CSV table of C-alpha atoms and ligand atoms in Angstrom, one decimal:
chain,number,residue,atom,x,y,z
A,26,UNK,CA,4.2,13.5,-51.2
A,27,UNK,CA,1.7,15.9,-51.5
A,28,UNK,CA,-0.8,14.2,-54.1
A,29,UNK,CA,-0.3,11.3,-51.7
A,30,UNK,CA,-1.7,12.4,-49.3
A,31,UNK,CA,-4.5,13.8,-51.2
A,32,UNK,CA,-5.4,10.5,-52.7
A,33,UNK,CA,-5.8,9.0,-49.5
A,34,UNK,CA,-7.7,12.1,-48.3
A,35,UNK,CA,-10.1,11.8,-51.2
A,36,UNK,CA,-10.7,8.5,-50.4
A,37,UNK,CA,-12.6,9.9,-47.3
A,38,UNK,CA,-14.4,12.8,-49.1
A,39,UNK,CA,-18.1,12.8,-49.4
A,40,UNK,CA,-18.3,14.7,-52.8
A,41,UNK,CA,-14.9,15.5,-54.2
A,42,UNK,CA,-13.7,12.4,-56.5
A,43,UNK,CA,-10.5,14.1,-58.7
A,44,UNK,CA,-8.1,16.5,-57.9
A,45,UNK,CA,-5.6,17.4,-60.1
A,46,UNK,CA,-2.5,19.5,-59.2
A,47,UNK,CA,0.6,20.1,-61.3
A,48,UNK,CA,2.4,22.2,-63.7
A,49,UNK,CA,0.7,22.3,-67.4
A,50,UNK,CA,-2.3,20.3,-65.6
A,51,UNK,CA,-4.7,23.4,-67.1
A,52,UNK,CA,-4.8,21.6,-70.3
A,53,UNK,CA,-6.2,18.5,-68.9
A,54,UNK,CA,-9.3,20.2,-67.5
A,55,UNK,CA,-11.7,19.0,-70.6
A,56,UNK,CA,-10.8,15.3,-69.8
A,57,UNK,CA,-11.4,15.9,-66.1
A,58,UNK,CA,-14.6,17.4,-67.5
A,59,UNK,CA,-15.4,14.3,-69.4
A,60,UNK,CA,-14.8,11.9,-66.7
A,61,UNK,CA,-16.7,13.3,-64.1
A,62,UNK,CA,-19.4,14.3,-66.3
A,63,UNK,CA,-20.0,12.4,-69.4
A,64,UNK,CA,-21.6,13.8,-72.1
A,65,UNK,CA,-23.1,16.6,-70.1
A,66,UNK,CA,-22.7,20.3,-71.3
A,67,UNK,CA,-20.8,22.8,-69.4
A,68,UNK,CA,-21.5,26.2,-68.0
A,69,UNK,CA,-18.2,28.3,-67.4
A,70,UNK,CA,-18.5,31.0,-64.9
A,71,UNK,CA,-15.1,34.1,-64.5
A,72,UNK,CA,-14.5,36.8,-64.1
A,73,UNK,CA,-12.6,39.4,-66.3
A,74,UNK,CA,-9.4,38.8,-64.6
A,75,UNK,CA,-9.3,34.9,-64.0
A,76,UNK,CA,-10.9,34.8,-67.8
A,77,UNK,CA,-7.8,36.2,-69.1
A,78,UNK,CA,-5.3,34.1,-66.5
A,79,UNK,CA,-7.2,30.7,-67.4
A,80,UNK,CA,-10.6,30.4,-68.6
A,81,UNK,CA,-9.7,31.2,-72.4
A,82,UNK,CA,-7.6,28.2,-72.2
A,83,UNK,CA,-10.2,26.2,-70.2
A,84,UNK,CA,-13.0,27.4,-72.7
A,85,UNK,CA,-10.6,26.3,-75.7
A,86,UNK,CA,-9.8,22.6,-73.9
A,87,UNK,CA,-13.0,21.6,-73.3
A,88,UNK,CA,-14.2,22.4,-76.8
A,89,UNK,CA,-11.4,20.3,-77.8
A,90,UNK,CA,-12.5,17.4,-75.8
A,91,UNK,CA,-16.0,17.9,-77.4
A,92,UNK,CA,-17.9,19.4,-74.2
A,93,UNK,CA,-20.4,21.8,-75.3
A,94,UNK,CA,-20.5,25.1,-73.6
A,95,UNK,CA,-24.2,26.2,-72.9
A,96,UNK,CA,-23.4,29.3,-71.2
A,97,UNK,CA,-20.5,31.7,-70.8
A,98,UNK,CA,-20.7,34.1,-67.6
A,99,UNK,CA,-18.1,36.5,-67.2
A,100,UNK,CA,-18.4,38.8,-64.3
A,101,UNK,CA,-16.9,42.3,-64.5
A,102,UNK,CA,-12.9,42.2,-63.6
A,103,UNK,CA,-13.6,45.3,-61.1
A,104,UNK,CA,-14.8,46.6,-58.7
A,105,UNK,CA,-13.8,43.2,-56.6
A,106,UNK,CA,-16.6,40.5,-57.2
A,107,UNK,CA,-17.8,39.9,-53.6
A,108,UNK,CA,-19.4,37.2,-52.3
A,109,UNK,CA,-22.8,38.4,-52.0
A,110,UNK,CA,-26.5,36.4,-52.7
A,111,UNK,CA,-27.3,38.4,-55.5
A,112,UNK,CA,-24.5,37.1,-57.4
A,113,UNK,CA,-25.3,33.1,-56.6
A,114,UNK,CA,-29.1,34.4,-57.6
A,115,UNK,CA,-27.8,35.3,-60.6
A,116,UNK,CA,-26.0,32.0,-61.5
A,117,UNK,CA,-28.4,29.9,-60.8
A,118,UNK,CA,-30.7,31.9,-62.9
A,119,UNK,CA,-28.7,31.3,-65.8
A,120,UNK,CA,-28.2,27.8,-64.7
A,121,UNK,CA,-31.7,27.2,-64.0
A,122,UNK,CA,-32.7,27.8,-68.0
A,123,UNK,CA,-30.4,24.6,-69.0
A,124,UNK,CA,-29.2,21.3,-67.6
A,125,UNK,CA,-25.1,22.1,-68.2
A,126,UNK,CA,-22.6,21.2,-65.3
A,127,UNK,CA,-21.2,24.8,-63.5
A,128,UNK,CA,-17.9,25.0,-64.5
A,129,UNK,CA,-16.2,27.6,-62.3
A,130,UNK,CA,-12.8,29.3,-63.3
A,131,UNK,CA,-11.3,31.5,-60.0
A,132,UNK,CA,-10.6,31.1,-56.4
A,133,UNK,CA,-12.1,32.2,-53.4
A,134,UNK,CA,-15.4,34.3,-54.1
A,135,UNK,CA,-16.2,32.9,-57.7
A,136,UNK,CA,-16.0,29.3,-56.0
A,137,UNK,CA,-18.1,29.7,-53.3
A,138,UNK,CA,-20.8,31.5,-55.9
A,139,UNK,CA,-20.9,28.7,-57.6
A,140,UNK,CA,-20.5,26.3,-55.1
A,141,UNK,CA,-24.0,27.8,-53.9
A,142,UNK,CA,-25.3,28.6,-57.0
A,143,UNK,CA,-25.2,24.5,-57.7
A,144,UNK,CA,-26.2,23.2,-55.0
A,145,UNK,CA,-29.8,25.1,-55.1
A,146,UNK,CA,-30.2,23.6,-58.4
A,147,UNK,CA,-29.3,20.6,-57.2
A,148,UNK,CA,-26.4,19.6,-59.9
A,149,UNK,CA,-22.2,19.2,-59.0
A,150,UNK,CA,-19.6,21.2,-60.4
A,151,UNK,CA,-16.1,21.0,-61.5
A,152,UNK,CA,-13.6,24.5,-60.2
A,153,UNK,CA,-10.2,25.3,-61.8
A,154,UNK,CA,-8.2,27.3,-59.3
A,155,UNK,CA,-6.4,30.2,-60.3
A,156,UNK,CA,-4.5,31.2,-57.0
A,157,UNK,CA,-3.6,28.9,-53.8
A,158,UNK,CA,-5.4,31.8,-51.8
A,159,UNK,CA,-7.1,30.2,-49.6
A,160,UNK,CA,-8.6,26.8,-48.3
A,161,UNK,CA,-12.2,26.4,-49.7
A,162,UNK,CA,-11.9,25.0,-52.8
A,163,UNK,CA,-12.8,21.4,-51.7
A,164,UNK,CA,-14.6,22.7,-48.1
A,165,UNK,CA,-18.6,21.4,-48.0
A,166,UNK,CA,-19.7,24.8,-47.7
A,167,UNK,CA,-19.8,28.5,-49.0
A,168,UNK,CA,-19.2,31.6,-47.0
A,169,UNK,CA,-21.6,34.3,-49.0
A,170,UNK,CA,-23.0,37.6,-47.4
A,171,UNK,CA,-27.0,37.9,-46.9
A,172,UNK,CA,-28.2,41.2,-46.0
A,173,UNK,CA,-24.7,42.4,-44.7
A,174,UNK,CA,-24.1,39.2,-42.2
A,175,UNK,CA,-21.7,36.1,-43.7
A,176,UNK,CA,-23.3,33.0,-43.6
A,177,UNK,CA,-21.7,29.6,-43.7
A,178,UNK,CA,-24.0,27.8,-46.0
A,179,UNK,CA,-23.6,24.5,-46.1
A,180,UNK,CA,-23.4,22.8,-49.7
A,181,UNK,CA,-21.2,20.3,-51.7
A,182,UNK,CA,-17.8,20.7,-52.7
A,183,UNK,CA,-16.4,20.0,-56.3
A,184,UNK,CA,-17.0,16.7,-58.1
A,185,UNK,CA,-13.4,18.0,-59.3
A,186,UNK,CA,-10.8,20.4,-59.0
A,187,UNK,CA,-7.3,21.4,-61.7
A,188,UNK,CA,-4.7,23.4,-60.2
A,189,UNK,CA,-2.4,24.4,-62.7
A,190,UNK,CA,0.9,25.4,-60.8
A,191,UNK,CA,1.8,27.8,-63.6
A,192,UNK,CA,-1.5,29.7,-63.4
A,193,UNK,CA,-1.5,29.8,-59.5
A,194,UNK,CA,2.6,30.9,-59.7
A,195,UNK,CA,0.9,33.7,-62.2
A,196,UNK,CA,-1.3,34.8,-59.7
A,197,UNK,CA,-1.1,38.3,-57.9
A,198,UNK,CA,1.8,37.4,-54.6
A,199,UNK,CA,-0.6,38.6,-52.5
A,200,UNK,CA,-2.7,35.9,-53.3
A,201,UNK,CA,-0.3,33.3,-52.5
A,202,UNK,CA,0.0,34.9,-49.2
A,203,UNK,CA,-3.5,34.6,-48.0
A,204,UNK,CA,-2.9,31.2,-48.9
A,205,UNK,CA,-0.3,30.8,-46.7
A,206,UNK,CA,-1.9,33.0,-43.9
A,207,UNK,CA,-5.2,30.6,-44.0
A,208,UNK,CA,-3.3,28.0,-43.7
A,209,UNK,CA,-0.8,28.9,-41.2
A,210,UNK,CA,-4.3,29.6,-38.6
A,211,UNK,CA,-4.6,25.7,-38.6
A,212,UNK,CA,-2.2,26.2,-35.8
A,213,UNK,CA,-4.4,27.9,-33.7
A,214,UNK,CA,-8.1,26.5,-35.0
A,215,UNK,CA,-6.5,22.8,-33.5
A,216,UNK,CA,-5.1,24.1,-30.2
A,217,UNK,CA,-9.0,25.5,-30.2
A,218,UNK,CA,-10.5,22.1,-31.2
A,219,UNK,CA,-8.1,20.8,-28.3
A,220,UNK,CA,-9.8,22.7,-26.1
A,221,UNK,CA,-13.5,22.4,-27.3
A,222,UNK,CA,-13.1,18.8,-27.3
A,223,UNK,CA,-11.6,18.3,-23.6
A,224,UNK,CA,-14.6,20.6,-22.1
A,225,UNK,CA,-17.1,18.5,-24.2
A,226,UNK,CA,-18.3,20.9,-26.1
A,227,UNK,CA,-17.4,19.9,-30.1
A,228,UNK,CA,-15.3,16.2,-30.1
A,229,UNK,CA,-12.0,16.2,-32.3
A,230,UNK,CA,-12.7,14.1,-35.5
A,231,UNK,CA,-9.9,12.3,-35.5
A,232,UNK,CA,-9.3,11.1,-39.4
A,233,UNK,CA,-10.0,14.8,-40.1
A,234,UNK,CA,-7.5,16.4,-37.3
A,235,UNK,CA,-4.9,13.3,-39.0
A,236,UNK,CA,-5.9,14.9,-42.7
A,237,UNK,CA,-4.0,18.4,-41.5
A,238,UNK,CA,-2.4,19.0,-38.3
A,239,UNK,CA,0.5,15.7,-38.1
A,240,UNK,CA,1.6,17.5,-41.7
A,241,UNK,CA,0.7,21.3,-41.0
A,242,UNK,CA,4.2,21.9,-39.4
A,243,UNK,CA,5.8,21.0,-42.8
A,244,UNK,CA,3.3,22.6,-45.1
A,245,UNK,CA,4.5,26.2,-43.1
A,246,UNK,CA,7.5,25.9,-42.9
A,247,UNK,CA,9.7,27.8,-45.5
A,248,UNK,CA,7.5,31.3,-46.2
A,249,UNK,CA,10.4,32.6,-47.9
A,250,UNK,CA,10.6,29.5,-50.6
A,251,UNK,CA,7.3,30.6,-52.0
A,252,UNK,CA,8.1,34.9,-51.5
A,253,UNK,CA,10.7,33.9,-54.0
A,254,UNK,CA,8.2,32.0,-56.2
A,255,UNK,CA,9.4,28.5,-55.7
A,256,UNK,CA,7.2,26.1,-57.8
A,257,UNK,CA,7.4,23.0,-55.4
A,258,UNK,CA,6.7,25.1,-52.1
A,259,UNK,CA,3.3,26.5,-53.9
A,260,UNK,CA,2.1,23.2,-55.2
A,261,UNK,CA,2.7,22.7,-51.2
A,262,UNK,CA,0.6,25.1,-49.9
A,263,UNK,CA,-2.0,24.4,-52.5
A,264,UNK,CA,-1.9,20.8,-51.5
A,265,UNK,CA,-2.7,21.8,-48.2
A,266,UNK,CA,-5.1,24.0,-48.9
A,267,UNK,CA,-6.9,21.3,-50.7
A,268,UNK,CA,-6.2,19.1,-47.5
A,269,UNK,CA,-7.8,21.4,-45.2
A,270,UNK,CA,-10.6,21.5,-47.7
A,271,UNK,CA,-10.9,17.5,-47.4
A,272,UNK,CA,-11.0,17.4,-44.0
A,273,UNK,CA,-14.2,19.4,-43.6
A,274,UNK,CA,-15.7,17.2,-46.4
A,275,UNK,CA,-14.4,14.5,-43.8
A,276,UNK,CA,-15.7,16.4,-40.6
A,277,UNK,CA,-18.9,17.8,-41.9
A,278,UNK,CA,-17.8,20.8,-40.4
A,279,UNK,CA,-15.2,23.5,-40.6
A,280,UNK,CA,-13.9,22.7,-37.0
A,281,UNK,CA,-10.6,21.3,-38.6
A,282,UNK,CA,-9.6,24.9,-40.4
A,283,UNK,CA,-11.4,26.9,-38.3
A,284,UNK,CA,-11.0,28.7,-35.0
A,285,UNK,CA,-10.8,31.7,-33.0
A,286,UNK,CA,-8.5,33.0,-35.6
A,287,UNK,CA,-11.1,32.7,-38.2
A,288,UNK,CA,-13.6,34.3,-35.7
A,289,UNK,CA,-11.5,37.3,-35.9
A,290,UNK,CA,-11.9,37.1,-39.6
A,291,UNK,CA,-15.8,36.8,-39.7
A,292,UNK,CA,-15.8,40.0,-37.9
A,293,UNK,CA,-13.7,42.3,-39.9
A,294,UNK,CA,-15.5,40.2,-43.0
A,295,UNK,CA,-18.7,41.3,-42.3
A,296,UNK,CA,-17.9,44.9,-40.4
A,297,UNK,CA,-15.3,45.7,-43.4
A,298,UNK,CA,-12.0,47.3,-42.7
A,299,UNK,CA,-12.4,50.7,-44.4
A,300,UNK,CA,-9.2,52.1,-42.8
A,301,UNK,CA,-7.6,49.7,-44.8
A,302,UNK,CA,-7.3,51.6,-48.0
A,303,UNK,CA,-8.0,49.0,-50.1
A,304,UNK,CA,-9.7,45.6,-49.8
A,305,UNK,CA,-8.2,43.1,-47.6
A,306,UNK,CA,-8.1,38.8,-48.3
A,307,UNK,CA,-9.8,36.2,-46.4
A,308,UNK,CA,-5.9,35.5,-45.5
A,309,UNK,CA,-4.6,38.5,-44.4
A,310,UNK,CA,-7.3,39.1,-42.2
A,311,UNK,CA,-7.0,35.1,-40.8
A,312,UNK,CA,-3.4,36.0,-40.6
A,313,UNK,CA,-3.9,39.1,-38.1
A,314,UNK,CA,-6.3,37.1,-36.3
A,315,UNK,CA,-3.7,33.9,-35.8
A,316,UNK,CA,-1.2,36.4,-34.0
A,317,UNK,CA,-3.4,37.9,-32.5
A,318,UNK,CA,-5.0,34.2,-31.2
A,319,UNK,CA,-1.3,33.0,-30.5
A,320,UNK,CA,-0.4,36.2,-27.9
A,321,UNK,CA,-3.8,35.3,-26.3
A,322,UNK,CA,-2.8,31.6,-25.7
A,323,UNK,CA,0.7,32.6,-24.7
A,324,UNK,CA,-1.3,34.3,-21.6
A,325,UNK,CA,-3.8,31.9,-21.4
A,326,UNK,CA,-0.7,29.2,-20.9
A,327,UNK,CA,0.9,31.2,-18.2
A,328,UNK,CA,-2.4,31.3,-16.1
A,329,UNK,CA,-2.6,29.1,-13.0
A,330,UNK,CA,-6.2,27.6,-12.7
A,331,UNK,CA,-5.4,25.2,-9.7
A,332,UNK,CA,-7.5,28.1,-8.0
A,333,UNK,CA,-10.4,29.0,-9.3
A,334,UNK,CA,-13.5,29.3,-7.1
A,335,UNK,CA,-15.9,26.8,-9.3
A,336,UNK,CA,-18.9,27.4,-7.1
A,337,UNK,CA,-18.5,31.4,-7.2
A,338,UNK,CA,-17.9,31.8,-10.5
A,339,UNK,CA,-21.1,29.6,-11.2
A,340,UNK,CA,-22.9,32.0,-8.8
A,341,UNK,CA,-21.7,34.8,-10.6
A,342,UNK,CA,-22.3,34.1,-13.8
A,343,UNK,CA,-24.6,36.2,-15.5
A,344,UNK,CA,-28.1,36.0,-16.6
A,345,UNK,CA,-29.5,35.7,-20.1
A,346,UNK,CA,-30.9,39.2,-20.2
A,347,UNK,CA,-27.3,40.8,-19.1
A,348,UNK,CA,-25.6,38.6,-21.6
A,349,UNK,CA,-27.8,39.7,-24.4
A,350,UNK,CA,-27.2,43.2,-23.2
A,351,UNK,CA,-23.4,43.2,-23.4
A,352,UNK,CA,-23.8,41.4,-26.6
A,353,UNK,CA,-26.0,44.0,-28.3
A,354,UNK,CA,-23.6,46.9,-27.1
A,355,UNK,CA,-20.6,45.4,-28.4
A,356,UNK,CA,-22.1,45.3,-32.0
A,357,UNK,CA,-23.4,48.5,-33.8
A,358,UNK,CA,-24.8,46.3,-36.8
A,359,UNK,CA,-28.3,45.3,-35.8
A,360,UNK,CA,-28.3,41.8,-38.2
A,361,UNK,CA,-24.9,41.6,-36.5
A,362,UNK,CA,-26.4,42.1,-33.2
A,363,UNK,CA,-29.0,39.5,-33.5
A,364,UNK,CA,-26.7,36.6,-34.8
A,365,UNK,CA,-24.4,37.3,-32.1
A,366,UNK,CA,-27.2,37.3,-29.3
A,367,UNK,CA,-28.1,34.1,-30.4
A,368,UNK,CA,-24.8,32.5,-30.8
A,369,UNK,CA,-23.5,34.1,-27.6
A,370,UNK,CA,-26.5,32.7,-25.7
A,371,UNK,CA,-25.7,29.2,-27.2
A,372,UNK,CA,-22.3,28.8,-25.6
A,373,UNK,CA,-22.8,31.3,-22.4
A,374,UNK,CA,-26.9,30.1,-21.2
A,375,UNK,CA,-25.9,27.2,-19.4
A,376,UNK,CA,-24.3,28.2,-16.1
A,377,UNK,CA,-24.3,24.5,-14.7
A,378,UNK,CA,-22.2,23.8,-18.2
A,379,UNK,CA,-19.8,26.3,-17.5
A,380,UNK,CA,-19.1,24.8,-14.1
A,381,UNK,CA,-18.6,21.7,-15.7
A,382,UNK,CA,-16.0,23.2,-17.5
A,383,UNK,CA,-14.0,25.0,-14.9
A,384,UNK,CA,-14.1,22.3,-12.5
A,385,UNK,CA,-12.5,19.7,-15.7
A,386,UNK,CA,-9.8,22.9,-15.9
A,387,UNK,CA,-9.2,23.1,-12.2
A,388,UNK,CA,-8.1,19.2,-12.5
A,389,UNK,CA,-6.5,19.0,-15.9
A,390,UNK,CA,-4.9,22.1,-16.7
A,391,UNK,CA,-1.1,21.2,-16.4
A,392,UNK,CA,-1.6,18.5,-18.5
A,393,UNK,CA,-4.0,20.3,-21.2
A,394,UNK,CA,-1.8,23.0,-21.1
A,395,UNK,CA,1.6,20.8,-22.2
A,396,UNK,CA,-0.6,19.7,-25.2
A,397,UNK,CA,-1.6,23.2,-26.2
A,398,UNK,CA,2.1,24.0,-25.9
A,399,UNK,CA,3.3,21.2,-28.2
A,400,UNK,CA,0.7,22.1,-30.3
A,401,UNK,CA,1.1,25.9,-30.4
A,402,UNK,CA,4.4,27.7,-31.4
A,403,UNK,CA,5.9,31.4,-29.7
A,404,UNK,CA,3.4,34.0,-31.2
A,405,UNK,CA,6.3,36.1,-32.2
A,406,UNK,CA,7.5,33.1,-34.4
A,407,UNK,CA,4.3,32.4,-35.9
A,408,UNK,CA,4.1,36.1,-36.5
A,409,UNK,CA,7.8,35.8,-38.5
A,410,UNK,CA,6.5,33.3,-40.3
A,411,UNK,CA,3.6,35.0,-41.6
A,412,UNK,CA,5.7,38.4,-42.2
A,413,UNK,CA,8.0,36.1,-43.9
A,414,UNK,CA,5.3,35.2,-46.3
A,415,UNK,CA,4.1,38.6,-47.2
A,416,UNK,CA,1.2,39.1,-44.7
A,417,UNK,CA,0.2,41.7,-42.3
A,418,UNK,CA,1.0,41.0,-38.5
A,419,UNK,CA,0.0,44.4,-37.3
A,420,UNK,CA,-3.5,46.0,-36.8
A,421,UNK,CA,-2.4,48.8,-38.7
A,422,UNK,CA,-1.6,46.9,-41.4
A,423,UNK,CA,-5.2,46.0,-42.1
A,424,UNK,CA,-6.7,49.5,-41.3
A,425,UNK,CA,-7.1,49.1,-37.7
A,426,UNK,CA,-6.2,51.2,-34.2
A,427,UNK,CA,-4.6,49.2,-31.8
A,428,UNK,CA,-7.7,50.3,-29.9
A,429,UNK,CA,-9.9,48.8,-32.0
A,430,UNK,CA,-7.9,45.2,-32.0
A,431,UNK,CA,-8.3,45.3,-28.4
A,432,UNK,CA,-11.9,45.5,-28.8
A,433,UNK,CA,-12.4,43.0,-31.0
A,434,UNK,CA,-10.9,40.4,-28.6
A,435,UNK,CA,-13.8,40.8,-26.7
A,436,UNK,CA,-16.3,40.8,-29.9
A,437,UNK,CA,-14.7,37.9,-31.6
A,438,UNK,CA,-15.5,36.2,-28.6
A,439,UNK,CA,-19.3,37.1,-28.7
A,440,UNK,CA,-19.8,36.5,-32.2
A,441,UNK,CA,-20.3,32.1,-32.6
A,442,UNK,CA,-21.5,29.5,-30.4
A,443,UNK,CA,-17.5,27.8,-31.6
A,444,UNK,CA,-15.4,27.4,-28.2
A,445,UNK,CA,-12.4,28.6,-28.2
A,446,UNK,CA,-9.5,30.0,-25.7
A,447,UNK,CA,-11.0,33.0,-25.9
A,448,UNK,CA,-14.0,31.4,-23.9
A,449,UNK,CA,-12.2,29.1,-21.5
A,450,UNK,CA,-10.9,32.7,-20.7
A,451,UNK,CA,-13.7,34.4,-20.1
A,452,UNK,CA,-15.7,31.5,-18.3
A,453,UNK,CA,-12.8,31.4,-16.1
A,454,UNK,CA,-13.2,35.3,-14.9
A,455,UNK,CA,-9.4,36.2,-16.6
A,456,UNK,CA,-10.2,37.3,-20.0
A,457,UNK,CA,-10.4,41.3,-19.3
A,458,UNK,CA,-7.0,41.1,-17.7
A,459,UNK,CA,-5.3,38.5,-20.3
A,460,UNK,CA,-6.6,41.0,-23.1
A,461,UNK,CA,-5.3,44.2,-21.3
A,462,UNK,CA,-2.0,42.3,-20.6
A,463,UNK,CA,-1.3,41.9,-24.5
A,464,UNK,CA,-1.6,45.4,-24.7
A,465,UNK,CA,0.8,46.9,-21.5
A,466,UNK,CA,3.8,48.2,-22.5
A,467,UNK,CA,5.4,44.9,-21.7
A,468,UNK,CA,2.2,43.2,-23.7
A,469,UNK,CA,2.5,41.4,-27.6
A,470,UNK,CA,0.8,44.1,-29.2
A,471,UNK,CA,3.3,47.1,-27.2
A,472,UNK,CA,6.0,45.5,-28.9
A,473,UNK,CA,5.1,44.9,-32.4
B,515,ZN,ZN1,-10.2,30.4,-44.1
């Protein structure tokens, strides 16, 4: 069912041409190899730990198939590889003195290295996953740190891809969770796109939106099937992972797996969590931020708009100087700061936009808000699900006060020119009280 719809999802994909998921499917790798790439050589890039679970193997099948290896880079197994510039400066130094094919053995942070690293030396690359962690394997682009701020750096994805269900079953659970977590936020990231696309601001791609959300229900369904380490249920949530992957190929953009509770993400991403103990995923963090996106829409659903003072609000609405203001005392970060000016400024300068907006939601909203519903679920069952599947649904979870998540609601919102609820919120003059709301005794957040 799954490679089903892959195949017809490659069929739309800009750079990705084979994907290969299965049990045993490891041992294939040097074929893939030779099919996408010929005679070229190869360039295998690891790290300790995803060495040991499959590049030996990898390293062994390709010389079997008779692909020379021109370079072996193994990155140290600890501390945690991160995803910083240095470390794509370093591959594509290596890959700069020869003309092999990158050849990257990991999951999220090696990838998107190498995705990078590639791309500025202008060749593809083939990835073998090694844990269904998270959804940018086949995704156009690479999330890497420069100077302290995540980027979103737009480059190819895979020529190729092998998913070897044993290796990714292998895998650290936690891994498997931040799959799940990553791909459990489609939920919120469409009802987002719902919205950005009504008020004009970002259309819906349709083949894209088709690529994920008619399936995404299915694809989340049973949490527990893969806590207990069901094989079918993680070749699942790989498959989806790869399909959310596709559909930014399709979309040229990240818009179909990406909304306010990725935002929430980027944040803790590039602030760190040091409460936390110890490092927390891409997924655990997306996770957090899909509850915490889900009680916000429950409030933002309950709202009557039929009232709101279009002209006054437009009236109101503040100038660029006391927008920048709020922005640069939300964020301590200076690089932060200034990224967040700028993107705040793109979505908040136009008043006469704005008004635009709340008069379309004066008009609409009962009927947007029955297709948010349908496409939303109860944030405490999304939140069941997630727990279900091993990943953290409380701010203390990931290191943070209660204090601090509340916060963050309002810096999330400041931090990318993406629309999302949180905006229609705040453009609306209600997002102060739907935030405090969450967190009254009666509020989502009280409870948990
Ligand atoms: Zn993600």
């Amino acid at each position: 069912m799954i490679a089903e719809s892959i195949a017809a999802a490659m069929r739309q994909a800009t750079d990705t041409r084979e994907v290969l998921i299965g049990e045993g499917v490891l041992r294939e790798s040097g074929h893939v190899f030779r099919r996408n790439f010929g005679q070229a050589t190869a360039a295998l890039v690891a790290d300790e730990n995803t060495y040991r679970a499959a590049g030996e193997t990898v390293r062994d099948v390709l010389l079997q198939a008779g692909v020379r290896l021109q370079v072996t880079h193994v990155f140290p197994g600890s501390p945690r590889l991160h995803p910083e510039i240095e470390r794509v400066e370093e591959v594509r130094h290596l890959l700069g003195e020869t003309q092999a094919i990158p050849f990257v053995v990991g999951s999220g942070t090696l990838n998107d290295i190498v995705k990078l690293a590639a791309h500025q030396v202008g060749r593809p690359y083939m990835v073998v996953a090694t844990a269904a962690s998270m959804d940018g394997y086949t995704s156009f682009a690479a999330a890497i740190t420069h100077a302290g701020v995540k980027r979103v750096d737009a480059c190819p994805a895979p020529r190729a891809l092998v998913a070897d269900v044993q290796v990714l079953a292998d895998a650290p659970a936690e891994l498997t969770s931040s799959g799940y977590g990553d791909l459990a936020g489609k939920v919120i990231s469409g009802a987002d796109w719902m919205i950005a696309d009504a008020l004009g601001m970002d259309p819906i791609h349709r083949p894209a939106w088709d690529l994920i959300q008619p399936q995404l229900r299915e694809w989340i369904a049973e949490p527990q099937r893969l806590a207990d380490g069901d094989r079918a249920a993680l070749e699942r949530l790989l498959g989806g992972l790869v399909m959310a992957g596709l559909a930014m190929q399709a979309a040229r953009s990240s818009w179909p797996a990406s909304g306010s509770e990725h935002l929430f993400s980027h944040l803790w991403e590039m602030e760190g969590l040091p409460n936390a103990g110890r490092e927390v995923s891409h997924g655990f963090k997306v996770a957090l931020g899909a509850a915490a996106s889900a009680a916000f829409y429950e409030k933002l659903l309950a709202t009557d708009f039929s009232g709101l003072d279009v002209p006054a609000r437009v009236r109101a609405w503040p100038a660029h100087h006391d927008l920048e203001a709020e922005v640069r005392r939300a964020f301590g970060l200076a690089t932060l700061a200034d990224s967040a000016t700028e993107e705040s400024l793109a979505k908040y300068g136009d008043p006469r936009r704005m008004g635009q907006h709340l008069t379309y939601v004066q008009k609409h909203w009962p009927a947007m808000r029955e297709r948010l519903r349908a496409q939303l679920m109860p944030a405490a069952e999304l939140a069941g699900l997630l727990a279900q599947a091993g990943c953290p649904t409380t701010p203390e979870a990931v290191g943070l006060t209660r204090a601090a998540l509340r916060r963050d609601y309002n810096r999330v919102r400041m931090l990318r020119r993406r629309y999302t609820a949180l905006d229609l919120a705040f453009e609306a003059g209600v997002f102060p009280r739907l935030v405090e709301a969450l967190f009254a005794p009666s509020g989502f957040w009280a409870q948990r």
